[in-house]
Amino acid sequence: MTQNPLSAYRRITIKIGSALLVDKAGKLRAEWLAQLAEDIAALKAEGREVVIVSSGAIALGRSLLGLSALTLTLEQSQAAASAGQIALSQAWADALGRHQIVTGQILITPNITEERRYFLNARTTIQTLLSLGAVPIINENDSVATAEIRYGDNDRLSARVATMIEADLLILLSDIDGLYTAPPAKDPNAAHIPVVDAITPAIEAMAGGAASHLSRGGMTTKVEAGKIATLAGTAMIIAKGTEPHPLRRLTEGGLHTLFKASTARAQSRKRWILGTLAVAGKLQLDAGAVRALRQGRSLLPIGVTKISGTFERGDTVSITDPEGREIARGLAGLDSDDARLVMGKRSEFIGDLIGVGNRSEMVHRDNLVLVSTTEEVE
Ligand code: GLU
């Protein structure tokens, strides 16, 4: 008998792509959604918690508003998202309501996942919904998100949500059953990859190149989502969702790619730091400071040899070894102006430079996570 690939996971985030929920004519695929809702109810009956990240607002809204142009303007897509989100939420509430499951809607913008204050608040709401047996339905708040400040794709959004709530697993349901060595539509020799142990540059290349953002919502953003998730201790599965009962098929051994979590379960604060999308600056260390960090100590100014970027206290900074390779990420204990003043100085002189009573660590050990895969992240 094939093993159920979901059996080890208790808290599962499932991302549903627009093309699964909405047909080409802009109509909800209600029958498919009813089957998916049945699968979700079955997972919940086994004692698992389920969080849904659902796309489809823009696709539903454009038909509701009669917007037929191939490409919508920003204003039109925001209007479409606004109208479509109501229909989308209603569809989920109806589909899960048939199984006596209550849904709660949460619309997210990047500042919510990236700023700790909002992040903690959103996390508490989601956890409370879960503890009450409800299924949170999450989407990007597209109707107010500006072009610059938005995820734009629900792959990465769902990875941030999954790490925010410390999900054990993120499932991306899309129109493809996993990662292939090359795009299968273009290359007849493309081979399916069942398990990815670590997202290496070779894996990124299979997804179509690390730096390409052309395929928004394509394999590139899925592998980016995989990085966010797996680095923070959340495993990820890509599976095909187009067929009826996509989750049941998966539990029965349907084809998929599993991206293994690359760290032991990190503390939630550390997970959050690791997955931060925007790194505000970079601190380069001398060899002594690298050793101190690896022994679990805080980063002191004396060990910092170079600072780039502009950052505030609490922003995420990348920390590199003398050769510039990233070894850790952390929340800056000082803003970049103060950090530049005290860099390379012994701790006892710091009060004179930036005022007595200021913290003397560049990055406190509690706010620091080693990214090296050979190190155990607690
Ligand atoms: N948030 C968008 C929507 O609901 C979808 C983004 C995506 O497809 O990744 O329409």
PDB file of N, CA, C and O and ligand atoms in Angstrom, residues 15-19 54-60 81 85 88 139-142 150 152-157 216-217 221, ligand 1:
ATOM      1  N   LYS A  15      -2.599  26.052  -0.701  1.00  0.00           N
ATOM      2  CA  LYS A  15      -2.772  27.167  -1.632  1.00  0.00           C
ATOM      3  C   LYS A  15      -3.473  26.667  -2.879  1.00  0.00           C
ATOM      4  O   LYS A  15      -3.057  25.671  -3.496  1.00  0.00           O
ATOM      5  N   ILE A  16      -4.546  27.357  -3.238  1.00  0.00           N
ATOM      6  CA  ILE A  16      -5.351  26.956  -4.397  1.00  0.00           C
ATOM      7  C   ILE A  16      -5.203  28.021  -5.475  1.00  0.00           C
ATOM      8  O   ILE A  16      -5.524  29.193  -5.241  1.00  0.00           O
ATOM      9  N   GLY A  17      -4.770  27.635  -6.638  1.00  0.00           N
ATOM     10  CA  GLY A  17      -4.579  28.582  -7.738  1.00  0.00           C
ATOM     11  C   GLY A  17      -5.888  28.983  -8.405  1.00  0.00           C
ATOM     12  O   GLY A  17      -6.869  28.236  -8.369  1.00  0.00           O
ATOM     13  N   SER A  18      -5.882  30.169  -9.024  1.00  0.00           N
ATOM     14  CA  SER A  18      -7.096  30.691  -9.679  1.00  0.00           C
ATOM     15  C   SER A  18      -7.651  29.741 -10.725  1.00  0.00           C
ATOM     16  O   SER A  18      -8.872  29.547 -10.837  1.00  0.00           O
ATOM     17  N   ALA A  19      -6.745  29.135 -11.516  1.00  0.00           N
ATOM     18  CA  ALA A  19      -7.194  28.309 -12.642  1.00  0.00           C
ATOM     19  C   ALA A  19      -7.955  27.073 -12.170  1.00  0.00           C
ATOM     20  O   ALA A  19      -8.693  26.454 -12.936  1.00  0.00           O
ATOM     21  N   SER A  54      -6.459  31.155  -0.848  1.00  0.00           N
ATOM     22  CA  SER A  54      -7.209  30.984  -2.094  1.00  0.00           C
ATOM     23  C   SER A  54      -7.033  32.164  -3.032  1.00  0.00           C
ATOM     24  O   SER A  54      -7.276  33.308  -2.669  1.00  0.00           O
ATOM     25  N   SER A  55      -6.631  31.869  -4.242  1.00  0.00           N
ATOM     26  CA  SER A  55      -6.633  32.869  -5.314  1.00  0.00           C
ATOM     27  C   SER A  55      -8.014  32.832  -5.947  1.00  0.00           C
ATOM     28  O   SER A  55      -8.861  32.034  -5.563  1.00  0.00           O
ATOM     29  N   GLY A  56      -8.211  33.679  -6.942  1.00  0.00           N
ATOM     30  CA  GLY A  56      -9.449  33.615  -7.708  1.00  0.00           C
ATOM     31  C   GLY A  56     -10.284  34.871  -7.635  1.00  0.00           C
ATOM     32  O   GLY A  56     -11.271  34.992  -8.371  1.00  0.00           O
ATOM     33  N   ALA A  57      -9.915  35.816  -6.764  1.00  0.00           N
ATOM     34  CA  ALA A  57     -10.739  37.019  -6.618  1.00  0.00           C
ATOM     35  C   ALA A  57     -10.772  37.818  -7.926  1.00  0.00           C
ATOM     36  O   ALA A  57     -11.843  38.224  -8.394  1.00  0.00           O
ATOM     37  N   ILE A  58      -9.606  38.005  -8.513  1.00  0.00           N
ATOM     38  CA  ILE A  58      -9.555  38.830  -9.729  1.00  0.00           C
ATOM     39  C   ILE A  58     -10.275  38.105 -10.878  1.00  0.00           C
ATOM     40  O   ILE A  58     -11.073  38.697 -11.603  1.00  0.00           O
ATOM     41  N   ALA A  59     -10.016  36.797 -10.990  1.00  0.00           N
ATOM     42  CA  ALA A  59     -10.650  36.030 -12.065  1.00  0.00           C
ATOM     43  C   ALA A  59     -12.179  36.048 -11.952  1.00  0.00           C
ATOM     44  O   ALA A  59     -12.885  36.198 -12.954  1.00  0.00           O
ATOM     45  N   LEU A  60     -12.697  35.920 -10.724  1.00  0.00           N
ATOM     46  CA  LEU A  60     -14.159  35.952 -10.552  1.00  0.00           C
ATOM     47  C   LEU A  60     -14.700  37.364 -10.764  1.00  0.00           C
ATOM     48  O   LEU A  60     -15.734  37.560 -11.405  1.00  0.00           O
ATOM     49  N   ALA A  81     -10.739  42.545  -8.014  1.00  0.00           N
ATOM     50  CA  ALA A  81     -10.434  41.840  -6.764  1.00  0.00           C
ATOM     51  C   ALA A  81     -11.474  42.174  -5.706  1.00  0.00           C
ATOM     52  O   ALA A  81     -11.921  41.309  -4.941  1.00  0.00           O
ATOM     53  N   GLN A  85     -13.667  39.144  -4.478  1.00  0.00           N
ATOM     54  CA  GLN A  85     -13.360  38.595  -3.155  1.00  0.00           C
ATOM     55  C   GLN A  85     -14.633  38.216  -2.398  1.00  0.00           C
ATOM     56  O   GLN A  85     -14.660  37.232  -1.670  1.00  0.00           O
ATOM     57  N   LEU A  88     -15.781  35.005  -3.826  1.00  0.00           N
ATOM     58  CA  LEU A  88     -14.841  33.937  -3.455  1.00  0.00           C
ATOM     59  C   LEU A  88     -15.094  33.482  -2.012  1.00  0.00           C
ATOM     60  O   LEU A  88     -15.182  32.281  -1.726  1.00  0.00           O
ATOM     61  N   ASN A 139      -6.288  35.565   1.424  1.00  0.00           N
ATOM     62  CA  ASN A 139      -5.875  36.011   0.090  1.00  0.00           C
ATOM     63  C   ASN A 139      -5.104  37.309   0.270  1.00  0.00           C
ATOM     64  O   ASN A 139      -5.096  37.900   1.354  1.00  0.00           O
ATOM     65  N   GLU A 140      -4.462  37.742  -0.769  1.00  0.00           N
ATOM     66  CA  GLU A 140      -3.831  39.057  -0.717  1.00  0.00           C
ATOM     67  C   GLU A 140      -4.928  40.116  -0.796  1.00  0.00           C
ATOM     68  O   GLU A 140      -5.952  39.923  -1.462  1.00  0.00           O
ATOM     69  N   ASN A 141      -4.724  41.225  -0.100  1.00  0.00           N
ATOM     70  CA  ASN A 141      -5.708  42.315  -0.133  1.00  0.00           C
ATOM     71  C   ASN A 141      -5.481  43.131  -1.406  1.00  0.00           C
ATOM     72  O   ASN A 141      -5.071  44.283  -1.373  1.00  0.00           O
ATOM     73  N   ASP A 142      -5.792  42.500  -2.542  1.00  0.00           N
ATOM     74  CA  ASP A 142      -5.439  43.081  -3.845  1.00  0.00           C
ATOM     75  C   ASP A 142      -6.108  44.418  -4.120  1.00  0.00           C
ATOM     76  O   ASP A 142      -5.585  45.211  -4.891  1.00  0.00           O
ATOM     77  N   ARG A 150       3.113  44.635  -2.942  1.00  0.00           N
ATOM     78  CA  ARG A 150       2.223  43.484  -2.963  1.00  0.00           C
ATOM     79  C   ARG A 150       3.047  42.252  -3.289  1.00  0.00           C
ATOM     80  O   ARG A 150       4.142  42.335  -3.821  1.00  0.00           O
ATOM     81  N   GLY A 152       1.737  39.804  -5.219  1.00  0.00           N
ATOM     82  CA  GLY A 152       1.467  39.594  -6.634  1.00  0.00           C
ATOM     83  C   GLY A 152       1.213  38.137  -6.959  1.00  0.00           C
ATOM     84  O   GLY A 152       0.504  37.828  -7.891  1.00  0.00           O
ATOM     85  N   ASP A 153       1.802  37.243  -6.209  1.00  0.00           N
ATOM     86  CA  ASP A 153       1.508  35.825  -6.434  1.00  0.00           C
ATOM     87  C   ASP A 153       1.222  35.182  -5.092  1.00  0.00           C
ATOM     88  O   ASP A 153       1.841  35.519  -4.088  1.00  0.00           O
ATOM     89  N   ASN A 154       0.258  34.278  -5.114  1.00  0.00           N
ATOM     90  CA  ASN A 154      -0.128  33.638  -3.860  1.00  0.00           C
ATOM     91  C   ASN A 154       0.794  32.481  -3.483  1.00  0.00           C
ATOM     92  O   ASN A 154       0.636  31.908  -2.413  1.00  0.00           O
ATOM     93  N   ASP A 155       1.758  32.136  -4.342  1.00  0.00           N
ATOM     94  CA  ASP A 155       2.715  31.083  -3.968  1.00  0.00           C
ATOM     95  C   ASP A 155       3.559  31.564  -2.789  1.00  0.00           C
ATOM     96  O   ASP A 155       3.618  30.915  -1.744  1.00  0.00           O
ATOM     97  N   ARG A 156       4.203  32.717  -2.976  1.00  0.00           N
ATOM     98  CA  ARG A 156       5.052  33.227  -1.898  1.00  0.00           C
ATOM     99  C   ARG A 156       4.213  33.681  -0.705  1.00  0.00           C
ATOM    100  O   ARG A 156       4.602  33.484   0.440  1.00  0.00           O
ATOM    101  N   LEU A 157       3.059  34.283  -0.995  1.00  0.00           N
ATOM    102  CA  LEU A 157       2.171  34.682   0.109  1.00  0.00           C
ATOM    103  C   LEU A 157       1.824  33.470   0.981  1.00  0.00           C
ATOM    104  O   LEU A 157       1.896  33.535   2.209  1.00  0.00           O
ATOM    105  N   ARG A 216       5.393  34.689 -13.324  1.00  0.00           N
ATOM    106  CA  ARG A 216       4.690  34.968 -12.069  1.00  0.00           C
ATOM    107  C   ARG A 216       3.638  33.906 -11.858  1.00  0.00           C
ATOM    108  O   ARG A 216       2.788  33.666 -12.682  1.00  0.00           O
ATOM    109  N   GLY A 217       3.699  33.273 -10.687  1.00  0.00           N
ATOM    110  CA  GLY A 217       2.747  32.200 -10.435  1.00  0.00           C
ATOM    111  C   GLY A 217       3.151  30.900 -11.110  1.00  0.00           C
ATOM    112  O   GLY A 217       2.456  29.911 -10.991  1.00  0.00           O
ATOM    113  N   THR A 221       8.056  31.035  -8.942  1.00  0.00           N
ATOM    114  CA  THR A 221       7.538  31.506  -7.652  1.00  0.00           C
ATOM    115  C   THR A 221       7.246  30.328  -6.724  1.00  0.00           C
ATOM    116  O   THR A 221       7.295  30.469  -5.507  1.00  0.00           O
TER     117      THR A 221
HETATM  118  N1  GLU B   1      -4.561  37.247  -5.243  1.00  0.00           N
HETATM  119  C1  GLU B   1      -4.919  36.998  -6.595  1.00  0.00           C
HETATM  120  C2  GLU B   1      -6.413  36.727  -6.710  1.00  0.00           C
HETATM  121  O1  GLU B   1      -7.054  36.361  -5.785  1.00  0.00           O
HETATM  122  C3  GLU B   1      -4.197  35.806  -7.195  1.00  0.00           C
HETATM  123  C4  GLU B   1      -2.698  35.827  -7.191  1.00  0.00           C
HETATM  124  C5  GLU B   1      -2.165  34.510  -7.795  1.00  0.00           C
HETATM  125  O2  GLU B   1      -2.804  33.965  -8.689  1.00  0.00           O
HETATM  126  O3  GLU B   1      -1.122  34.024  -7.364  1.00  0.00           O
HETATM  127  O4  GLU B   1      -7.007  36.864  -7.744  1.00  0.00           O
END
